[in-house]
Short mmCIF file of C-alpha atoms in Angstrom, two decimals:
data_model
loop_
_atom_site.label_atom_id
_atom_site.label_comp_id
_atom_site.label_asym_id
_atom_site.label_seq_id
_atom_site.Cartn_x
_atom_site.Cartn_y
_atom_site.Cartn_z
CA MET A 441 -16.12 14.85 17.45
CA TYR A 442 -14.13 11.62 17.91
CA ASN A 443 -15.58 9.36 15.23
CA ILE A 444 -16.59 10.80 11.86
CA LYS A 445 -18.66 8.36 9.83
CA LEU A 446 -20.32 8.53 6.43
CA GLU A 447 -23.37 6.65 5.16
CA GLU A 448 -23.13 4.05 2.37
CA GLU A 449 -24.46 6.47 -0.22
CA ASN A 450 -21.30 8.54 0.34
CA ILE A 451 -19.04 5.82 -1.08
CA PRO A 452 -17.30 7.64 -3.95
CA LYS A 453 -18.62 6.90 -7.43
CA LYS A 454 -15.33 7.71 -9.15
CA TRP A 455 -11.63 7.12 -8.46
CA TYR A 456 -9.23 10.05 -8.81
CA ASN A 457 -6.43 9.78 -11.40
CA ILE A 458 -3.51 12.07 -10.56
CA LEU A 459 -1.94 11.57 -14.02
CA ALA A 460 -4.41 14.17 -15.29
CA ASP A 461 -2.98 16.86 -13.01
CA LEU A 462 0.79 16.25 -12.80
CA PRO A 463 2.64 19.50 -13.65
CA PHE A 464 5.54 17.53 -15.12
CA LYS A 465 5.92 14.67 -17.58
CA LEU A 466 6.15 11.30 -15.89
CA PRO A 467 9.11 9.23 -17.18
CA GLU A 468 7.73 6.41 -19.34
CA SER A 469 8.28 2.73 -18.65
CA LYS A 470 10.59 0.98 -21.08
CA GLN A 471 12.19 -2.37 -21.81
CA THR A 472 15.70 -3.59 -22.46
CA SER A 473 16.72 -4.21 -26.07
CA GLU A 474 16.71 -7.97 -25.55
CA GLY A 475 13.56 -8.06 -23.42
CA HIS A 476 9.84 -8.38 -24.02
CA GLN A 477 8.67 -6.71 -20.82
CA LEU A 478 6.18 -4.29 -22.41
CA GLU A 479 4.82 -6.99 -24.74
CA ASN A 480 4.23 -9.16 -21.66
CA LEU A 481 1.80 -6.70 -20.07
CA PRO A 482 -1.34 -7.72 -22.07
CA LYS A 483 -0.53 -11.35 -21.25
CA ILE A 484 -0.39 -10.80 -17.50
CA PHE A 485 -2.93 -8.00 -16.84
CA SER A 486 -6.58 -7.67 -17.83
CA LYS A 487 -7.21 -5.15 -20.59
CA TYR A 488 -9.34 -3.06 -18.24
CA VAL A 489 -6.60 -2.35 -15.68
CA LEU A 490 -4.12 -1.69 -18.50
CA GLU A 491 -6.52 0.96 -19.82
CA GLN A 492 -6.62 2.52 -16.36
CA GLU A 493 -2.85 2.32 -16.04
CA THR A 494 -2.27 4.74 -18.91
CA SER A 495 -5.48 6.77 -18.77
CA THR A 496 -5.18 10.54 -18.39
CA LYS A 497 -8.85 11.02 -17.49
CA GLN A 498 -9.09 12.85 -14.16
CA TRP A 499 -11.95 10.68 -12.88
CA ILE A 500 -12.57 6.96 -13.51
CA ASP A 501 -16.05 5.51 -12.88
CA ILE A 502 -16.31 2.85 -10.16
CA PRO A 503 -18.51 -0.03 -11.40
CA ASP A 504 -21.72 -0.57 -9.43
CA GLU A 505 -20.72 -4.15 -8.58
CA VAL A 506 -17.45 -2.89 -7.09
CA ARG A 507 -19.28 -0.20 -5.08
CA ASP A 508 -21.61 -2.91 -3.78
CA LYS A 509 -18.62 -4.96 -2.65
CA TYR A 510 -17.10 -1.85 -1.05
CA ALA A 511 -20.29 -1.49 0.99
CA GLN A 512 -20.16 -5.19 1.88
CA ILE A 513 -16.65 -4.83 3.38
CA GLY A 514 -17.64 -1.79 5.44
CA ARG A 515 -16.93 1.29 3.37
CA PRO A 516 -16.98 4.17 4.01
CA SER A 517 -14.45 3.57 6.78
CA PRO A 518 -14.36 5.81 9.89
CA LEU A 519 -12.10 8.81 10.45
CA VAL A 520 -11.17 9.04 14.15
CA ARG A 521 -9.56 11.78 16.19
CA ALA A 522 -6.79 10.44 18.49
CA LYS A 523 -7.62 12.71 21.42
CA ARG A 524 -5.94 10.59 24.09
CA LEU A 525 -2.74 10.55 22.05
CA GLU A 526 -2.96 14.33 21.65
CA GLU A 527 -3.39 14.72 25.42
CA TYR A 528 -0.49 12.38 26.14
CA LEU A 529 1.76 14.42 23.83
CA ASN A 530 0.40 17.69 25.24
CA THR A 531 0.26 19.05 21.70
CA PRO A 532 -2.02 21.69 20.18
CA ALA A 533 -2.14 19.57 17.02
CA HIS A 534 -5.21 17.52 16.13
CA ILE A 535 -4.38 13.97 14.99
CA TYR A 536 -6.89 12.13 12.80
CA TYR A 537 -6.49 8.55 11.60
CA LYS A 538 -8.40 6.94 8.72
CA ARG A 539 -9.31 3.42 9.86
CA GLU A 540 -8.56 1.05 7.00
CA ASP A 541 -8.17 -1.75 9.57
CA THR A 542 -11.94 -2.30 9.80
CA SER A 543 -12.19 -4.33 6.57
CA PRO A 544 -12.63 -8.13 6.79
CA THR A 545 -8.92 -8.65 6.00
CA GLY A 546 -7.82 -5.87 8.36
CA SER A 547 -6.10 -3.58 5.87
CA HIS A 548 -6.59 -1.15 2.97
CA LYS A 549 -5.59 -3.71 0.35
CA LEU A 550 -9.16 -4.83 -0.47
CA ASN A 551 -9.78 -1.43 -2.08
CA SER A 552 -7.78 -2.56 -5.13
CA ALA A 553 -8.12 -6.33 -4.81
CA ILE A 554 -11.89 -6.16 -5.41
CA PRO A 555 -11.77 -4.17 -8.68
CA GLN A 556 -8.78 -6.14 -9.96
CA ALA A 557 -10.63 -9.43 -9.42
CA TYR A 558 -13.77 -7.91 -10.96
CA TYR A 559 -11.94 -6.76 -14.10
CA ALA A 560 -10.02 -10.05 -14.45
CA LYS A 561 -13.25 -12.04 -14.38
CA LYS A 562 -14.84 -9.63 -16.85
CA ASP A 563 -11.88 -10.28 -19.16
CA GLY A 564 -12.32 -14.07 -18.99
CA ALA A 565 -9.77 -15.07 -16.34
CA THR A 566 -10.33 -18.00 -14.01
CA LYS A 567 -7.28 -17.45 -11.79
CA LEU A 568 -5.09 -14.66 -10.43
CA THR A 569 -1.50 -15.04 -9.28
CA THR A 570 0.22 -12.58 -6.99
CA GLU A 571 2.97 -11.99 -4.46
CA THR A 572 2.72 -10.77 -0.89
CA GLY A 573 5.25 -9.55 1.66
CA ALA A 574 3.69 -9.19 5.10
CA GLY A 575 0.57 -10.99 3.82
CA GLN A 576 -1.97 -8.16 3.72
CA TRP A 577 -2.20 -8.11 -0.08
CA GLY A 578 -2.33 -11.89 -0.39
CA THR A 579 -5.13 -12.00 2.18
CA ALA A 580 -7.08 -9.28 0.38
CA LEU A 581 -6.73 -10.84 -3.07
CA SER A 582 -7.70 -14.27 -1.72
CA LEU A 583 -10.97 -12.83 -0.40
CA ALA A 584 -11.59 -10.75 -3.54
CA CYS A 585 -11.10 -13.82 -5.74
CA SER A 586 -13.44 -15.80 -3.51
CA MET A 587 -16.04 -13.03 -3.89
CA MET A 588 -15.69 -13.13 -7.68
CA GLY A 589 -15.43 -16.91 -8.08
CA LEU A 590 -11.76 -17.00 -9.13
CA GLU A 591 -8.82 -19.15 -8.03
CA CYS A 592 -5.90 -17.38 -6.34
CA ASP A 593 -2.23 -18.42 -6.07
CA VAL A 594 -0.10 -16.38 -3.65
CA TYR A 595 3.71 -16.33 -3.48
CA MET A 596 4.53 -15.12 0.03
CA VAL A 597 8.04 -13.97 0.95
CA LYS A 598 9.48 -16.90 2.91
CA VAL A 599 10.59 -14.96 5.99
CA SER A 600 7.11 -13.43 6.31
CA PHE A 601 5.54 -16.85 5.69
CA GLN A 602 7.48 -18.03 8.73
CA GLN A 603 6.95 -14.93 10.88
CA LYS A 604 3.23 -14.51 10.15
CA PRO A 605 1.70 -18.01 9.98
CA TYR A 606 -1.85 -16.87 10.68
CA ARG A 607 -1.91 -14.69 7.57
CA LYS A 608 -1.37 -17.93 5.64
CA THR A 609 -4.28 -19.45 7.58
CA ILE A 610 -6.58 -16.55 6.68
CA MET A 611 -5.61 -16.84 2.99
CA ASN A 612 -6.38 -20.57 3.10
CA LEU A 613 -9.77 -19.82 4.70
CA TYR A 614 -10.50 -17.57 1.72
CA ASN A 615 -9.48 -20.43 -0.62
CA GLY A 616 -6.12 -18.87 -1.48
CA ASN A 617 -3.26 -21.23 -2.32
CA VAL A 618 -0.21 -19.86 -0.45
CA MET A 619 3.43 -20.81 -1.14
CA ALA A 620 6.62 -19.70 0.62
CA SER A 621 8.74 -17.94 -2.02
CA PRO A 622 11.20 -18.95 -3.42
CA THR A 623 9.47 -22.19 -4.48
CA ASN A 624 10.13 -25.13 -6.79
CA THR A 625 7.05 -24.27 -8.89
CA THR A 626 8.86 -21.75 -11.13
CA LYS A 627 12.13 -21.52 -13.05
CA ILE A 628 13.34 -18.44 -11.12
CA GLY A 629 12.40 -20.11 -7.83
CA ARG A 630 14.32 -23.29 -8.62
CA GLU A 631 17.37 -21.33 -9.77
CA THR A 632 17.34 -19.26 -6.59
CA LEU A 633 17.04 -22.31 -4.33
CA ALA A 634 19.85 -24.05 -6.22
CA LYS A 635 22.15 -21.13 -5.37
CA ASN A 636 20.89 -20.69 -1.81
CA PRO A 637 18.54 -23.29 -0.30
CA ASP A 638 18.06 -21.02 2.74
CA HIS A 639 17.14 -17.89 0.76
CA PRO A 640 14.78 -15.78 2.98
CA GLY A 641 12.81 -14.52 -0.01
CA ALA A 642 12.24 -11.00 -1.30
CA LEU A 643 9.22 -9.23 -2.71
CA GLY A 644 10.88 -8.73 -6.11
CA LEU A 645 11.55 -12.47 -6.29
CA ALA A 646 7.96 -13.33 -5.33
CA ILE A 647 6.75 -10.98 -8.09
CA SER A 648 8.93 -12.83 -10.61
CA GLU A 649 7.43 -16.17 -9.58
CA ALA A 650 3.85 -14.89 -9.83
CA VAL A 651 4.45 -13.23 -13.21
CA GLU A 652 6.15 -16.36 -14.57
CA ARG A 653 3.09 -18.43 -13.66
CA ALA A 654 0.72 -15.92 -15.27
CA LEU A 655 2.75 -15.97 -18.49
CA ALA A 656 2.72 -19.76 -18.58
CA GLU A 657 -0.97 -20.46 -17.86
CA GLU A 658 -4.13 -19.89 -19.89
CA LYS A 659 -6.89 -17.74 -18.39
CA THR A 660 -4.55 -16.63 -15.63
CA TYR A 661 -3.69 -13.01 -14.92
CA TYR A 662 -1.20 -11.48 -12.54
CA SER A 663 -2.43 -9.02 -9.92
CA LEU A 664 -0.25 -6.43 -8.19
CA GLY A 665 -0.97 -4.91 -4.78
CA SER A 666 1.02 -1.71 -5.09
CA VAL A 667 3.38 0.44 -7.23
CA LEU A 668 1.39 0.79 -10.49
CA ASN A 669 -1.04 3.60 -11.25
CA HIS A 670 -4.19 1.47 -11.55
CA VAL A 671 -3.60 0.08 -8.04
CA ILE A 672 -3.14 3.53 -6.49
CA LEU A 673 -6.09 4.79 -8.51
CA HIS A 674 -8.35 2.29 -6.74
CA GLN A 675 -6.88 3.26 -3.38
CA THR A 676 -7.80 6.94 -3.81
CA ILE A 677 -11.14 6.01 -2.32
CA ILE A 678 -9.30 6.43 1.03
CA GLY A 679 -8.33 10.06 0.49
CA LEU A 680 -11.64 10.93 -1.18
CA GLU A 681 -13.62 9.68 1.82
CA THR A 682 -11.23 11.42 4.22
CA GLN A 683 -11.70 14.76 2.45
CA LYS A 684 -15.47 14.39 2.74
CA GLN A 685 -15.19 13.55 6.45
CA LEU A 686 -12.99 16.57 7.15
CA GLU A 687 -15.46 18.78 5.26
CA TYR A 688 -18.23 17.41 7.49
CA ILE A 689 -16.46 18.87 10.57
CA ASP A 690 -15.31 21.98 8.67
CA GLN A 691 -11.59 21.12 8.84
CA GLU A 692 -8.72 20.83 6.35
CA ALA A 693 -5.58 18.70 6.41
CA ASP A 694 -2.34 20.58 7.11
CA THR A 695 -0.16 17.45 7.10
CA VAL A 696 -0.93 14.07 5.49
CA VAL A 697 1.16 11.10 6.63
CA SER A 698 1.40 7.55 5.27
CA CYS A 699 3.81 4.68 5.48
CA ILE A 700 5.32 3.63 2.16
CA GLY A 701 6.55 0.39 0.69
CA GLY A 702 5.51 0.24 -2.94
CA GLY A 703 3.11 3.15 -2.48
CA SER A 704 -0.50 1.90 -2.59
CA ASN A 705 -1.71 3.36 0.70
CA ALA A 706 0.47 6.46 0.49
CA GLY A 707 -0.85 7.39 -2.95
CA GLY A 708 -4.37 6.36 -2.01
CA MET A 709 -4.44 8.76 0.92
CA MET A 710 -2.26 11.55 -0.49
CA PHE A 711 -3.33 11.97 -4.12
CA PRO A 712 -6.82 13.46 -3.59
CA PHE A 713 -5.22 16.05 -1.26
CA MET A 714 -2.25 16.45 -3.62
CA LYS A 715 -4.62 17.59 -6.38
CA ASP A 716 -5.14 20.92 -4.61
CA ARG A 717 -1.44 21.26 -3.75
CA LEU A 718 -0.48 20.77 -7.42
CA LYS A 719 -2.87 23.55 -8.41
CA GLY A 720 -1.38 25.89 -5.79
CA ASN A 721 -4.59 26.01 -3.74
CA THR A 722 -3.06 24.59 -0.52
CA GLU A 723 0.29 24.22 1.21
CA THR A 724 -0.48 20.77 2.62
CA LYS A 725 2.63 18.87 3.72
CA PHE A 726 2.99 15.22 2.67
CA VAL A 727 5.16 12.82 4.68
CA ALA A 728 6.04 9.30 3.44
CA VAL A 729 7.60 7.02 6.06
CA GLU A 730 9.67 3.92 5.35
CA PRO A 731 11.76 1.49 7.44
CA ASP A 732 15.47 2.06 8.03
CA SER A 733 16.13 -1.46 6.76
CA CYS A 734 14.45 -0.87 3.36
CA PRO A 735 14.99 2.87 2.73
CA SER A 736 14.12 3.25 -0.96
CA LEU A 737 13.12 6.94 -0.90
CA THR A 738 15.70 8.12 1.62
CA LYS A 739 18.75 6.14 0.46
CA GLY A 740 17.86 4.63 -2.92
CA GLU A 741 18.79 5.98 -6.34
CA TYR A 742 16.29 7.69 -8.64
CA LYS A 743 16.81 5.66 -11.80
CA TYR A 744 15.30 3.04 -14.10
CA ASP A 745 15.02 -0.40 -12.54
CA TYR A 746 12.93 -3.57 -12.77
CA GLY A 747 9.97 -4.04 -10.48
CA ASP A 748 10.95 -7.69 -9.95
CA THR A 749 14.14 -9.69 -9.43
CA GLU A 750 14.13 -11.60 -12.73
CA GLY A 751 13.47 -8.61 -15.02
CA LEU A 752 10.09 -9.79 -16.33
CA THR A 753 8.52 -6.40 -15.67
CA PRO A 754 9.26 -3.21 -17.62
CA LEU A 755 11.94 -0.80 -16.44
CA MET A 756 10.37 1.98 -14.37
CA LYS A 757 11.98 5.18 -13.14
CA MET A 758 11.74 5.14 -9.37
CA TYR A 759 13.72 5.33 -6.18
CA THR A 760 15.26 1.90 -5.84
CA LEU A 761 17.75 -0.08 -3.78
CA GLY A 762 18.30 -2.40 -6.75
CA HIS A 763 16.00 -5.18 -7.96
CA GLU A 764 18.23 -7.83 -6.37
CA PHE A 765 18.01 -6.19 -2.92
CA VAL A 766 17.03 -8.59 -0.11
CA PRO A 767 15.88 -7.05 3.19
CA SER A 768 17.33 -8.42 6.43
CA ALA A 769 15.49 -11.43 7.79
CA PHE A 770 15.51 -9.65 11.16
CA HIS A 771 13.25 -6.93 9.79
CA ALA A 772 9.77 -7.50 11.25
CA GLY A 773 7.98 -4.31 10.24
CA GLY A 774 6.80 -5.06 6.68
CA LEU A 775 7.33 -2.58 3.82
CA ARG A 776 9.95 -4.78 2.17
CA TYR A 777 9.87 -3.59 -1.45
CA HIS A 778 13.13 -2.54 -3.11
CA GLY A 779 11.51 0.25 -5.16
CA THR A 780 8.62 2.70 -5.17
CA SER A 781 5.67 3.78 -7.28
CA PRO A 782 7.01 5.82 -10.24
CA ILE A 783 4.41 8.53 -9.54
CA LEU A 784 5.27 8.82 -5.85
CA ALA A 785 8.96 8.71 -6.73
CA ALA A 786 8.54 11.57 -9.22
CA LEU A 787 6.52 13.63 -6.74
CA THR A 788 9.26 13.08 -4.15
CA HIS A 789 11.95 13.99 -6.67
CA GLU A 790 10.06 17.20 -7.49
CA GLY A 791 9.79 18.13 -3.80
CA TYR A 792 6.08 17.53 -3.18
CA ILE A 793 6.63 14.67 -0.72
CA ASP A 794 8.94 14.65 2.31
CA PRO A 795 10.38 11.15 2.88
CA CYS A 796 11.77 9.89 6.18
CA SER A 797 12.72 6.56 7.73
CA VAL A 798 12.38 5.05 11.20
CA SER A 799 13.76 2.00 13.01
CA GLN A 800 11.71 -1.07 13.83
CA ASN A 801 12.20 -0.62 17.58
CA GLU A 802 10.79 2.90 17.26
CA ILE A 803 7.72 1.73 15.39
CA PHE A 804 6.86 -1.08 17.80
CA GLU A 805 7.34 1.33 20.69
CA ILE A 806 4.81 3.74 19.20
CA GLY A 807 2.50 0.81 18.39
CA LYS A 808 2.45 -0.21 22.06
CA LEU A 809 1.78 3.37 23.13
CA PHE A 810 -1.06 3.80 20.63
CA SER A 811 -2.59 0.46 21.66
CA ASN A 812 -2.78 1.63 25.26
CA LEU A 813 -4.04 5.15 24.51
CA GLU A 814 -6.48 4.52 21.66
CA GLY A 815 -7.28 0.83 22.21
CA VAL A 816 -6.46 -0.28 18.65
CA VAL A 817 -3.41 -2.45 17.90
CA PRO A 818 -1.78 -1.04 14.73
CA ALA A 819 -0.02 -3.12 12.08
CA PRO A 820 3.77 -2.63 12.06
CA GLU A 821 3.44 -0.88 8.69
CA THR A 822 0.89 1.52 10.19
CA CYS A 823 3.24 2.23 13.10
CA HIS A 824 5.64 3.92 10.68
CA ALA A 825 2.96 6.51 9.89
CA LEU A 826 2.08 6.84 13.56
CA LYS A 827 5.71 7.55 14.48
CA ALA A 828 5.99 10.30 11.87
CA ALA A 829 2.61 11.77 12.90
CA VAL A 830 3.78 11.90 16.51
CA ASN A 831 6.98 13.63 15.41
CA GLU A 832 4.90 16.23 13.54
CA ALA A 833 2.66 16.73 16.59
CA ILE A 834 5.69 17.28 18.82
CA LYS A 835 6.94 19.94 16.37
CA CYS A 836 3.57 21.68 16.74
CA LYS A 837 4.04 21.60 20.52
CA HIS A 838 7.48 23.20 20.33
CA GLU A 839 6.32 25.80 17.80
CA LYS A 840 3.04 26.41 19.68
CA GLU A 841 1.09 25.89 16.46
CA SER A 842 -2.15 23.99 15.98
CA LYS A 843 -2.32 21.85 12.84
CA ASN A 844 -4.51 19.03 11.57
CA ILE A 845 -2.37 15.93 11.05
CA VAL A 846 -4.13 13.18 9.09
CA LEU A 847 -2.66 9.70 8.76
CA ASN A 848 -3.66 6.54 6.99
CA PHE A 849 -4.18 3.78 9.57
CA THR A 850 -3.53 1.07 6.99
CA GLY A 851 -4.28 -2.02 9.06
CA HIS A 852 -4.48 -3.70 12.46
CA GLY A 853 -1.68 -5.69 14.02
CA LEU A 854 -3.61 -8.67 15.35
CA LEU A 855 -1.95 -10.97 12.80
CA ASP A 856 1.48 -9.43 13.44
CA LEU A 857 1.85 -10.29 17.10
CA ALA A 858 5.10 -12.21 16.55
CA GLY A 859 6.83 -8.90 15.80
CA TYR A 860 5.31 -7.29 18.88
CA GLU A 861 6.40 -10.29 20.95
CA LEU A 862 10.00 -9.87 19.76
CA TYR A 863 9.84 -6.20 20.72
CA LEU A 864 8.37 -6.90 24.16
CA ASP A 865 11.07 -9.54 24.76
CA ASN A 866 13.84 -7.11 23.69
CA LYS A 867 14.84 -9.39 20.82
CA LEU A 868 14.52 -6.94 17.92
CA GLU A 869 17.73 -5.73 16.31
#
């Protein structure tokens, strides 16, 4: 079977919370002696997502209104077997990809944007502020706010703002107000521009700008697209649906692959499968793939660091390149965050996740191949997972072993054609 679909009634009714099943104590967030980072949290997040952030309940109910919106955007999403890719590789492995690119915004990000906008409105907010790197999260939150009748201000990393102009257009169509970060609308933005008027922007800096605005304005909350537990909790709908689809064809996942920046899609796909691995019921392998130019898991330090440049967020223990890290402006593949989800970082540190990194030329090469074989143009972020999945399939070929490799196809690349154009013109570094 090529295309495994589920009916609307199979949309999960609960999100999975991995905090209930971790076999180790997760390092707690903390603040500096002179800071107020933890006290800031109730000022910038709705009380409902803060409850989810620290909850140890294994299952969290999905509100009916959120499930209705999930159905509206096309959930459950398809699980597809990449048979032409398998044939091209001449591998005994079976490669399945979960199509999160079929949503209206073309990526998985709506899975958390919708509940975050829902909970913010329920808590009395009239506006959400956020940051975005490649633009997928900003696009998703703009639509979610439009669905819920909220305003949305998006601080987009300047180099991505310039490289991906049509993501800005989509956000504007969804009534999102998009600004190239750093901007003159915040104190941290003005200070950064005073030091370097040509600053290319960084995700940590954009977070600082969005948080600063949320702290300064009434009825305004900040919304995050990755890293924190409540975000990944919402994204577990991906892995939960995938498990049900594999059960439908009487198969199990031997290897689960996702790209990783902050960790939203990686945790969303992996955690439902990780539940059985943590209990010793499976030996499923988990592969997290990041870019060579922003290698948090493979070359970062496992230590406490801020989630943003200015230090407005609490200190979290994670793999980090340092909160002042600025990715190269020549990097066109997304996944620009300096750190990682504390939960994913801890699971990596404990040996449950195998991290790896790939170059941007490699990922665009595999994106072109996949486009020709399977007919779908993958987002550059997605291409990281595809490259690692292909590597795993080639191992199966050499070892003459059949395995089920399941990857999260996080989004399409139709708004990322500038990066593909650079690759096709041999202009990528």
